[in-house]
Coordinates of C-alpha atoms and ligand atoms in Angstrom, one line a residue:
Chain J
X39 CA -20.2 -5.4 -31.5
X40 CA -19.8 -6.9 -27.9
X41 CA -18.7 -10.1 -29.1
X42 CA -15.9 -8.7 -30.8
X43 CA -14.5 -7.9 -27.1
X44 CA -12.4 -9.5 -24.6
X45 CA -12.9 -8.5 -21.4
X46 CA -10.6 -9.7 -18.9
X47 CA -11.5 -8.0 -15.4
X48 CA -14.4 -6.1 -13.6
X49 CA -14.2 -3.7 -10.6
X50 CA -16.3 -2.0 -9.0
X51 CA -16.7 0.8 -6.7
X52 CA -19.0 0.8 -3.4
X53 CA -19.8 3.2 -0.5
X54 CA -22.7 3.5 1.5
X55 CA -25.3 1.1 1.6
X56 CA -22.1 -1.5 0.0
X57 CA -22.6 -4.4 2.3
X58 CA -26.0 -4.9 0.8
X59 CA -25.5 -4.2 -2.6
X60 CA -22.8 -6.7 -3.1
X61 CA -24.7 -9.3 -0.6
X62 CA -27.0 -9.3 -4.3
X63 CA -24.3 -8.2 -6.9
X64 CA -22.0 -11.4 -5.6
X65 CA -24.7 -13.3 -5.1
X66 CA -26.1 -13.5 -8.6
X67 CA -22.3 -14.4 -9.9
X68 CA -22.1 -17.9 -10.5
X69 CA -18.9 -19.9 -8.7
X70 CA -17.9 -19.7 -12.3
X71 CA -17.3 -16.9 -13.5
X72 CA -15.2 -16.5 -15.9
X73 CA -13.5 -12.9 -14.6
X74 CA -11.6 -11.5 -12.0
X75 CA -13.6 -8.9 -9.8
X76 CA -12.0 -6.3 -7.8
X77 CA -13.4 -4.4 -5.4
X78 CA -13.2 -1.0 -3.6
X79 CA -15.6 -0.7 -0.9
X80 CA -14.8 2.4 1.7
X81 CA -14.7 0.7 5.3
X82 CA -13.3 2.2 8.7
X83 CA -9.1 1.8 8.7
X84 CA -10.1 -0.3 11.8
X85 CA -12.5 -2.3 10.7
X86 CA -11.3 -6.1 10.6
X87 CA -11.2 -8.3 7.3
X88 CA -14.2 -9.9 8.3
X89 CA -16.1 -8.7 5.2
X90 CA -14.4 -10.7 2.8
X91 CA -15.5 -14.6 4.9
X92 CA -19.2 -12.6 5.0
X93 CA -19.3 -12.3 1.4
X94 CA -17.7 -15.8 0.8
X95 CA -19.8 -17.8 3.2
X96 CA -23.3 -16.1 1.2
X97 CA -21.7 -16.1 -1.8
X98 CA -21.3 -18.9 -5.0
X99 CA -18.3 -17.2 -6.1
X100 CA -15.2 -17.3 -4.0
X101 CA -14.2 -14.0 -2.3
X102 CA -11.1 -13.0 -1.0
X103 CA -8.9 -10.5 0.8
X104 CA -6.5 -9.3 -1.4
X105 CA -3.0 -9.5 -0.9
X106 CA 0.3 -7.8 -2.7
X107 CA 1.5 -10.4 -5.6
X108 CA -1.8 -12.2 -5.8
X109 CA -1.9 -13.3 -9.4
X110 CA -5.7 -12.3 -10.5
X111 CA -7.8 -15.6 -11.1
X112 CA -10.9 -15.9 -12.7
X113 CA -14.0 -17.1 -10.6
X114 CA -12.5 -14.6 -7.6
X115 CA -13.6 -11.6 -6.1
X116 CA -10.6 -9.6 -4.4
X117 CA -11.3 -7.5 -1.9
X118 CA -9.6 -4.5 -0.9
X119 CA -7.9 -4.3 2.6
X120 CA -8.8 -1.6 5.1
X121 CA -6.7 1.1 5.1
X122 CA -4.7 0.3 2.1
X123 CA -5.4 1.2 -1.3
X124 CA -5.1 -1.8 -3.9
X125 CA -3.6 -1.3 -7.3
X126 CA -2.9 -3.5 -10.7
X127 CA 0.3 -4.1 -12.1
X128 CA 1.1 -5.1 -15.5
X129 CA 0.7 -8.8 -15.5
X130 CA -2.2 -8.5 -14.2
X131 CA -0.7 -8.8 -10.5
X132 CA -1.8 -7.0 -7.2
X133 CA -0.2 -4.5 -5.4
X134 CA -1.2 -2.8 -1.6
X135 CA -0.1 1.2 -1.0
X136 CA 0.0 3.1 1.9
X137 CA -0.2 6.5 0.1
X138 CA -2.2 9.4 1.5
X139 CA -6.3 9.0 1.0
X140 CA -7.6 10.0 -2.2
X141 CA -10.9 11.9 -2.3
X142 CA -10.7 11.0 1.9
X143 CA -10.8 7.6 0.7
X144 CA -8.4 4.7 1.5
X145 CA -8.8 2.8 0.0
X146 CA -9.8 4.7 -3.5
X147 CA -11.9 3.3 -6.1
X148 CA -10.1 5.8 -8.8
X149 CA -6.4 4.5 -7.7
X150 CA -7.8 1.0 -8.5
X151 CA -10.0 2.3 -11.5
X152 CA -6.5 3.9 -12.8
X153 CA -4.0 1.5 -12.4
X154 CA -6.3 -1.5 -13.7
X155 CA -7.5 0.6 -16.7
X156 CA -3.7 0.9 -17.5
X157 CA -3.3 -2.7 -17.5
X158 CA -6.6 -4.5 -18.9
X159 CA -7.5 -1.1 -21.4
X160 CA -10.5 -2.4 -23.5
X161 CA -10.8 -5.6 -21.9
X162 CA -11.9 -3.9 -18.5
X163 CA -15.4 -3.4 -17.0
X164 CA -15.5 -0.7 -14.4
X165 CA -18.7 -0.5 -11.7
X166 CA -20.1 2.0 -9.9
X167 CA -22.2 1.6 -7.3
X168 CA -24.3 3.0 -4.7
X169 CA -22.4 5.5 -2.3
X170 CA -22.2 9.0 -0.7
X171 CA -19.1 11.1 -2.3
X172 CA -17.9 11.2 -5.4
X173 CA -15.0 8.8 -5.9
X174 CA -14.9 6.6 -8.6
X175 CA -15.9 9.5 -10.4
X176 CA -12.6 9.9 -12.2
X177 CA -11.3 6.4 -12.2
X178 CA -14.6 5.9 -14.9
X179 CA -12.7 8.6 -17.0
X180 CA -9.6 6.5 -17.0
X181 CA -11.7 3.7 -18.0
X182 CA -13.4 5.2 -20.9
X183 CA -10.1 6.6 -21.6
X184 CA -9.0 3.0 -22.4
X185 CA -11.7 1.8 -23.9
X186 CA -12.9 0.1 -21.0
X187 CA -16.6 -0.4 -20.4
X188 CA -18.6 1.2 -17.8
X189 CA -21.5 0.4 -15.9
X190 CA -23.2 2.6 -13.3
X191 CA -26.1 1.9 -11.1
X192 CA -29.2 3.5 -11.3
X193 CA -29.5 6.6 -9.1
X194 CA -32.3 5.9 -8.2
X195 CA -31.8 2.6 -7.3
X196 CA -29.4 2.8 -5.1
X197 CA -28.9 3.1 -1.0
X198 CA -27.2 6.7 -1.4
X199 CA -27.0 8.1 -5.6
X200 CA -24.2 10.7 -5.1
X201 CA -21.4 8.0 -6.1
X202 CA -23.8 7.1 -9.3
X203 CA -24.3 10.2 -9.9
X204 CA -20.7 11.8 -10.1
X205 CA -19.8 9.2 -12.0
X206 CA -22.3 9.6 -14.9
X207 CA -21.7 13.7 -14.4
X208 CA -17.8 12.2 -15.0
X209 CA -18.5 9.9 -18.5
X210 CA -20.8 8.9 -20.8
X211 CA -21.6 5.2 -18.6
X212 CA -22.4 2.1 -21.6
X213 CA -25.4 0.7 -19.3
X214 CA -27.2 2.4 -16.0
X215 CA -29.4 0.0 -14.8
X216 CA -30.8 -1.2 -11.2
X217 CA -28.4 -3.9 -9.0
X218 CA -30.9 -6.6 -9.9
X219 CA -29.9 -6.9 -13.6
X220 CA -26.4 -6.7 -12.9
X221 CA -25.6 -10.0 -12.3
X222 CA -27.2 -11.0 -15.5
X223 CA -25.4 -7.9 -17.6
X224 CA -22.1 -9.2 -16.1
X225 CA -22.8 -12.5 -17.3
X226 CA -23.3 -11.8 -20.9
X227 CA -20.3 -9.8 -21.1
X228 CA -18.0 -12.5 -19.8
X229 CA -19.6 -14.7 -22.0
X230 CA -19.3 -12.5 -24.9
X231 CA -15.9 -12.8 -24.2
X232 CA -15.5 -16.5 -24.2
X233 CA -17.7 -16.9 -27.4
X234 CA -14.9 -14.4 -28.9
X235 CA -12.1 -16.3 -27.5
X236 CA -14.1 -19.6 -29.3
X237 CA -14.4 -17.5 -32.7
X238 CA -10.8 -16.7 -32.0
X239 CA -9.2 -19.9 -31.5
X240 CA -11.4 -21.4 -34.9
X241 CA -9.9 -19.0 -36.5
X242 CA -6.8 -19.8 -35.6
X243 CA -7.6 -23.6 -35.9
Chain L
X211 CA 2.1 5.5 -40.9
X212 CA 3.5 5.0 -37.8
X213 CA 1.1 5.3 -35.4
X214 CA 1.8 6.7 -31.5
X215 CA 0.2 4.5 -28.5
X216 CA 0.8 7.5 -26.1
X217 CA 0.4 5.8 -22.9
X218 CA 3.2 3.2 -24.2
X219 CA 5.5 6.2 -24.9
X220 CA 5.2 7.3 -21.2
X221 CA 6.0 3.6 -19.6
X222 CA 9.0 3.4 -22.1
X223 CA 9.8 7.7 -20.5
X224 CA 9.6 6.1 -17.3
X225 CA 12.0 3.9 -17.5
X226 CA 14.7 5.6 -19.4
X227 CA 14.4 7.8 -16.4
X228 CA 14.9 5.5 -13.5
X229 CA 17.7 3.9 -14.9
X230 CA 19.4 7.5 -15.8
X231 CA 18.5 8.7 -12.2
X232 CA 20.6 5.1 -11.0
X233 CA 23.5 5.9 -13.3
X234 CA 23.9 9.9 -11.9
X235 CA 22.8 9.8 -8.6
X236 CA 23.3 5.9 -7.6
X237 CA 19.3 5.9 -6.3
X238 CA 17.6 3.3 -7.5
X239 CA 14.2 2.5 -7.8
X240 CA 13.5 0.6 -11.1
X241 CA 12.2 -2.6 -8.8
X242 CA 10.2 -0.5 -7.6
X243 CA 6.3 -1.8 -7.7
X244 CA 5.3 0.0 -11.6
X245 CA 1.4 0.7 -10.9
X246 CA 2.4 2.7 -7.7
X247 CA 5.6 4.2 -8.9
X248 CA 4.0 5.6 -12.3
X249 CA 1.1 7.0 -10.2
X250 CA 3.8 8.9 -7.8
X251 CA 5.8 9.8 -10.6
X252 CA 2.9 11.6 -12.9
X253 CA 1.5 13.3 -9.7
X254 CA 4.5 14.2 -9.5
X255 CA 4.7 15.6 -13.3
X256 CA 1.5 17.1 -12.9
X257 CA 2.7 19.7 -10.6
X258 CA 6.0 20.5 -12.3
X259 CA 6.8 22.8 -15.5
X260 CA 7.4 20.0 -17.8
X261 CA 4.8 18.4 -19.9
X262 CA 6.3 15.0 -20.4
X263 CA 8.9 13.0 -18.9
X264 CA 11.1 13.2 -21.9
X265 CA 10.7 17.2 -21.4
X266 CA 11.9 17.1 -17.4
X267 CA 14.9 13.7 -18.1
X268 CA 17.3 16.5 -18.7
X269 CA 16.9 18.6 -16.1
X270 CA 16.3 16.0 -13.4
X271 CA 19.7 14.6 -14.6
X272 CA 21.8 17.8 -14.3
X273 CA 20.0 19.9 -11.6
X274 CA 20.4 17.8 -8.3
X275 CA 17.9 19.5 -6.8
X276 CA 15.0 19.4 -9.6
X277 CA 16.0 15.5 -8.6
X278 CA 15.4 16.2 -5.0
X279 CA 12.1 17.2 -5.7
X280 CA 11.0 14.1 -7.8
X281 CA 12.7 12.2 -4.9
X282 CA 10.6 13.5 -2.6
X283 CA 7.4 12.9 -4.6
X284 CA 8.6 9.3 -5.0
X285 CA 8.8 8.1 -1.5
X286 CA 5.4 8.3 0.5
X287 CA 5.9 9.1 3.9
X288 CA 2.4 8.4 5.7
X289 CA 2.7 7.1 9.0
X290 CA 1.5 8.3 12.0
X291 CA 2.1 6.8 16.4
X292 CA 1.1 3.9 17.3
X293 CA -0.2 2.5 13.2
X294 CA -2.3 -0.8 13.9
X295 CA -2.8 -0.7 18.0
X296 CA -3.0 -4.8 18.0
X297 CA 0.5 -4.6 16.5
X298 CA 2.0 -2.6 19.3
X299 CA -0.5 -4.3 21.7
X300 CA 1.3 -7.7 20.6
X301 CA 5.0 -6.1 20.6
X302 CA 4.2 -5.0 24.1
X303 CA 2.2 -8.5 25.5
X304 CA 4.4 -11.2 23.4
X305 CA 7.8 -9.4 22.2
X306 CA 9.2 -7.3 25.5
X307 CA 9.0 -9.8 27.7
X308 CA 12.0 -12.0 25.5
X309 CA 13.9 -8.3 25.3
X310 CA 13.7 -7.9 28.8
X311 CA 15.8 -11.5 29.3
X312 CA 18.6 -9.2 27.4
X313 CA 20.7 -7.1 28.9
X314 CA 20.6 -4.1 26.1
X315 CA 18.8 -4.8 22.7
X316 CA 19.4 -3.0 19.2
X317 CA 16.7 -1.8 17.3
X318 CA 16.9 -1.3 13.5
X319 CA 13.5 0.7 12.0
X320 CA 13.7 0.8 8.5
X321 CA 12.1 3.0 6.4
X322 CA 11.0 5.1 9.3
X323 CA 9.7 7.5 7.2
X324 CA 9.0 10.8 10.1
X325 CA 9.9 8.3 13.0
X326 CA 6.3 8.3 14.8
X327 CA 6.8 4.2 14.5
X328 CA 10.3 4.8 16.6
X329 CA 9.6 6.7 18.8
X330 CA 6.3 4.8 19.2
X331 CA 8.5 2.0 20.3
X332 CA 10.8 4.2 22.7
X333 CA 7.6 5.3 24.8
X334 CA 6.5 1.5 25.0
X335 CA 10.3 0.2 26.1
X336 CA 10.2 2.9 28.7
X337 CA 7.1 1.8 30.3
X338 CA 8.2 -1.8 30.3
X339 CA 11.0 -0.9 32.2
X340 CA 13.4 -0.5 29.4
X341 CA 15.0 2.7 29.0
X342 CA 18.7 3.3 29.1
X343 CA 18.8 -0.7 28.1
X344 CA 18.3 0.0 24.3
X345 CA 19.8 1.3 21.1
X346 CA 17.2 2.3 17.6
X347 CA 18.6 3.1 14.4
X348 CA 16.0 4.5 12.9
X349 CA 17.1 4.5 8.9
X350 CA 15.0 6.2 5.6
X351 CA 16.0 6.5 2.0
X352 CA 14.6 10.3 2.3
X353 CA 17.1 12.7 4.1
X354 CA 14.5 15.0 4.6
X355 CA 12.0 13.4 6.1
X356 CA 15.0 11.8 8.7
X357 CA 15.4 15.8 9.4
X358 CA 11.5 15.7 10.4
X359 CA 12.3 12.6 12.4
X360 CA 15.1 13.6 14.4
X361 CA 13.0 17.2 15.4
X362 CA 10.1 15.1 16.9
X363 CA 7.3 17.5 16.3
X364 CA 4.1 16.5 14.6
X365 CA 1.2 18.9 14.2
X366 CA -1.2 18.7 17.7
X367 CA -4.0 18.0 15.5
X368 CA -2.5 14.4 15.2
X369 CA -2.5 13.8 18.9
X370 CA -6.4 13.1 19.5
X371 CA -5.5 10.1 17.1
X372 CA -2.3 9.0 18.5
X373 CA -3.9 9.2 21.8
X374 CA -6.5 6.8 20.9
X375 CA -3.8 4.7 19.1
X376 CA -1.9 4.9 22.2
X377 CA -4.4 3.5 24.6
X378 CA -5.3 0.7 22.3
X379 CA -2.0 -1.0 22.0
X380 CA -2.0 -1.3 25.7
X381 CA -0.6 2.2 27.0
X382 CA -1.9 2.9 30.4
X383 CA -0.6 5.9 31.2
X384 CA -1.5 10.0 30.7
X385 CA -0.4 9.8 26.6
X386 CA -0.1 13.9 27.6
X387 CA 2.6 13.3 29.3
X388 CA 5.0 12.6 26.0
X389 CA 4.5 15.8 24.6
X390 CA 4.6 19.9 24.9
X391 CA 2.2 21.3 23.3
X392 CA 3.2 24.9 21.5
X393 CA 1.2 26.0 19.2
X394 CA -0.5 23.9 16.9
X395 CA 2.4 21.8 17.3
X396 CA 3.2 18.6 19.7
X397 CA 7.2 19.0 20.8
X398 CA 8.0 14.9 21.8
X399 CA 10.0 14.7 25.0
X400 CA 13.7 14.4 24.9
X401 CA 13.6 11.8 26.9
X402 CA 12.0 9.8 23.7
X403 CA 14.6 10.9 21.2
X404 CA 18.2 9.9 23.0
X405 CA 18.2 6.6 22.1
X406 CA 17.5 6.1 18.8
X407 CA 20.0 7.4 16.1
X408 CA 18.2 8.7 13.1
X409 CA 20.6 8.0 9.6
X410 CA 19.9 7.4 6.1
X411 CA 19.9 4.1 4.4
X412 CA 18.9 2.7 0.9
X413 CA 17.2 -0.6 1.1
X414 CA 18.3 -1.6 -2.7
X415 CA 21.7 -0.4 -2.5
X416 CA 23.1 -0.4 0.8
X417 CA 24.6 -3.2 3.4
X418 CA 23.4 -4.5 6.8
X419 CA 23.5 -3.2 9.9
X420 CA 24.7 -5.9 12.3
X421 CA 23.7 -8.0 15.6
X422 CA 20.0 -6.6 15.8
X423 CA 17.6 -8.4 18.2
X424 CA 14.4 -6.7 16.2
X425 CA 13.7 -5.2 12.9
X426 CA 11.1 -3.7 12.1
X427 CA 10.1 -2.5 8.3
X428 CA 6.7 -1.6 7.9
X429 CA 4.5 -0.4 4.6
X430 CA 8.2 -0.3 2.6
X431 CA 8.1 -3.3 0.9
X432 CA 4.4 -3.1 -0.5
X433 CA 6.0 -0.5 -2.7
X434 CA 9.0 -3.4 -4.3
X435 CA 8.4 -6.1 -6.7
X436 CA 9.3 -9.8 -5.6
X437 CA 13.2 -9.2 -6.2
X438 CA 14.1 -6.2 -4.5
X439 CA 11.7 -7.3 -1.9
X440 CA 14.1 -10.3 -1.6
X441 CA 17.3 -8.3 -1.2
X442 CA 15.9 -6.7 1.6
X443 CA 14.5 -10.3 3.2
X444 CA 18.0 -11.2 3.0
X445 CA 19.6 -7.8 4.1
X446 CA 17.3 -8.1 7.7
X447 CA 18.4 -11.8 8.3
X448 CA 21.7 -10.5 7.9
X449 CA 21.5 -8.5 10.7
X450 CA 19.5 -10.3 13.1
X451 CA 20.4 -12.6 16.0
X452 CA 19.0 -15.8 16.1
X453 CA 16.0 -15.3 18.0
X454 CA 15.8 -11.9 16.7
X455 CA 12.5 -10.4 15.8
X456 CA 10.9 -9.2 11.9
X457 CA 8.0 -7.0 12.4
X458 CA 6.6 -6.3 8.9
X459 CA 3.1 -4.6 7.9
X460 CA -0.1 -6.2 8.4
X461 CA -0.2 -7.2 4.5
X462 CA 3.0 -8.5 4.2
X463 CA 3.6 -12.1 5.2
X464 CA 6.7 -14.2 5.1
X465 CA 4.5 -17.1 3.6
X466 CA 4.9 -17.3 0.2
X467 CA 9.0 -17.0 0.9
X468 CA 12.0 -19.3 0.7
X469 CA 13.0 -17.3 4.2
X470 CA 10.0 -18.4 6.1
X471 CA 11.4 -21.4 6.6
X472 CA 13.2 -20.5 8.9
X473 CA 11.4 -18.2 11.0
X474 CA 8.1 -18.8 13.2
X475 CA 4.7 -16.3 12.9
X476 CA 4.9 -15.5 16.7
X477 CA 0.5 -15.2 16.9
X478 CA -0.4 -16.6 13.9
X479 CA -2.0 -12.7 11.9
X480 CA 0.5 -10.3 13.9
X481 CA 3.5 -10.4 11.1
X482 CA 6.0 -10.5 14.0
X483 CA 8.1 -13.6 12.9
X484 CA 10.9 -14.7 15.2
X485 CA 14.3 -16.3 13.7
X486 CA 14.8 -19.4 14.7
X487 CA 18.1 -20.4 16.4
X488 CA 20.7 -22.6 15.2
X489 CA 19.6 -21.1 11.7
Ligands
SAM113 C1 5.1 4.6 3.8 S1 6.1 4.5 4.8 C2 6.3 3.8 6.3 C3 6.5 4.2 7.6 C4 6.5 3.5 8.9 N1 7.5 2.2 8.9 C5 5.4 3.1 9.1 O1 5.0 2.1 9.0 O2 4.6 3.6 9.2 C6 7.6 4.0 4.0 C7 9.1 4.8 4.0 O3 10.0 4.4 3.2 C8 10.8 5.0 2.6 N2 11.4 4.2 1.6 C9 11.0 4.0 0.0 N3 11.8 3.1 0.2 C10 12.8 3.5 0.6 C11 14.8 2.5 0.3 N4 14.8 2.2 -1.1 N5 15.1 1.9 1.4 C12 14.8 2.9 2.5 N6 13.9 3.4 2.7 C13 12.9 4.0 1.2 C14 9.8 6.2 2.1 O4 10.9 7.0 2.0 C15 9.2 6.5 3.6 O5 9.6 6.7 4.4

């Protein structure tokens, strides 16, 4: 089943406890991870742009702060900047907005997930990690509606379980796993895509 | 036999609607970034009595009042005083010394929303001894937000935050001197208003303003597609005198743009660009 699907992007929402969680998750991804990864982490609007740099130094995969009109590339992690929503445009281009906060959050996980689901549909993997609110619960509904896959951090494994719990209350997640298993799971899902591509190429060749 | 793809229908409806609005009212939203405008439009639809955009369209095209409510739904008027304090600090420390060398300066705030940015600038210029030596043109597409801007009245609940922003931006006086508290509202001092002209202006369709020393357009073009951004930048370029300043939002840059070659960023990352002489 999974081998028929071709994933095109991963979106991640994370709030309190996020720095440690992202270090572990992104630290486990290879430098040539075949998909773009988009992240909304709730941070103070006054936080600088140091987070992307910090993660980039620690991880094999490239991490950058998202800029408007960035064209999404594989093997790259895009972190939403403080105080802006991060959105995906048709054709896989990033946009930022200064719209009001959604569920008190800007950037908002829901906004990223909704717009990414509209563009990638079945090709989207949406992940909700540790956090103290319910941002992302609407978001995973959009992901499921469009046929994407939802992965939620096991609440017992989360530094702060509310956000995973809210996501699990909103949809039936495809995977509920501890953080430590996520890099391997993502790799498998992403490779299934590569395999599907290969067999498709075979068909046409 | 024929299957409907619900989401694509909505995309088509939106495109048709924007086309219609442009032809009937002259407001052109066709070159707005699609993810964001779609979010705004769907929010408006959810709060309207209509089930689909097709249903709403017939009313929107015939009834200007309904159109105005949509217009207000589309525009994002979020702003604050001394938003991004570090930006205003750089203005104060690095730009004002240049402005002071002119007997009189003209400043254009494009997409001023409810005026907080223009009022912040007035405070800053007055404190730096430029009172009476500037005129500001503060423009926006949304006339209802301009009416609010001209009033100069803000919720008192915001003042704590604005005071903090003001101080972080290098303000050393008592911020409370700039407004009078009246119940739940803060009424800005008339001395801040008198050299600001608020006027409607649509960046998608209207012409430039002449001979500006400074243009600020912050957090407006992020909503536009590249072609419309390009149009705006040309407008600003034509408006600016050589040696003039163009100020963008903290996440906007001239880096990947043709026009960038003729501008220098004053301080890296400040998004304050100076137009070169002899251009
Ligand atoms: C997010 S606010 C930015 C306010 C302020 N410059 C700031 O940075 O705080 C964006 C403003 O741009 C205005 N706007 C949107 N489209 C416009 C257009 N085509 N022409 C002029 N203003 C426009 C909106 O009405 C809104 O007030």
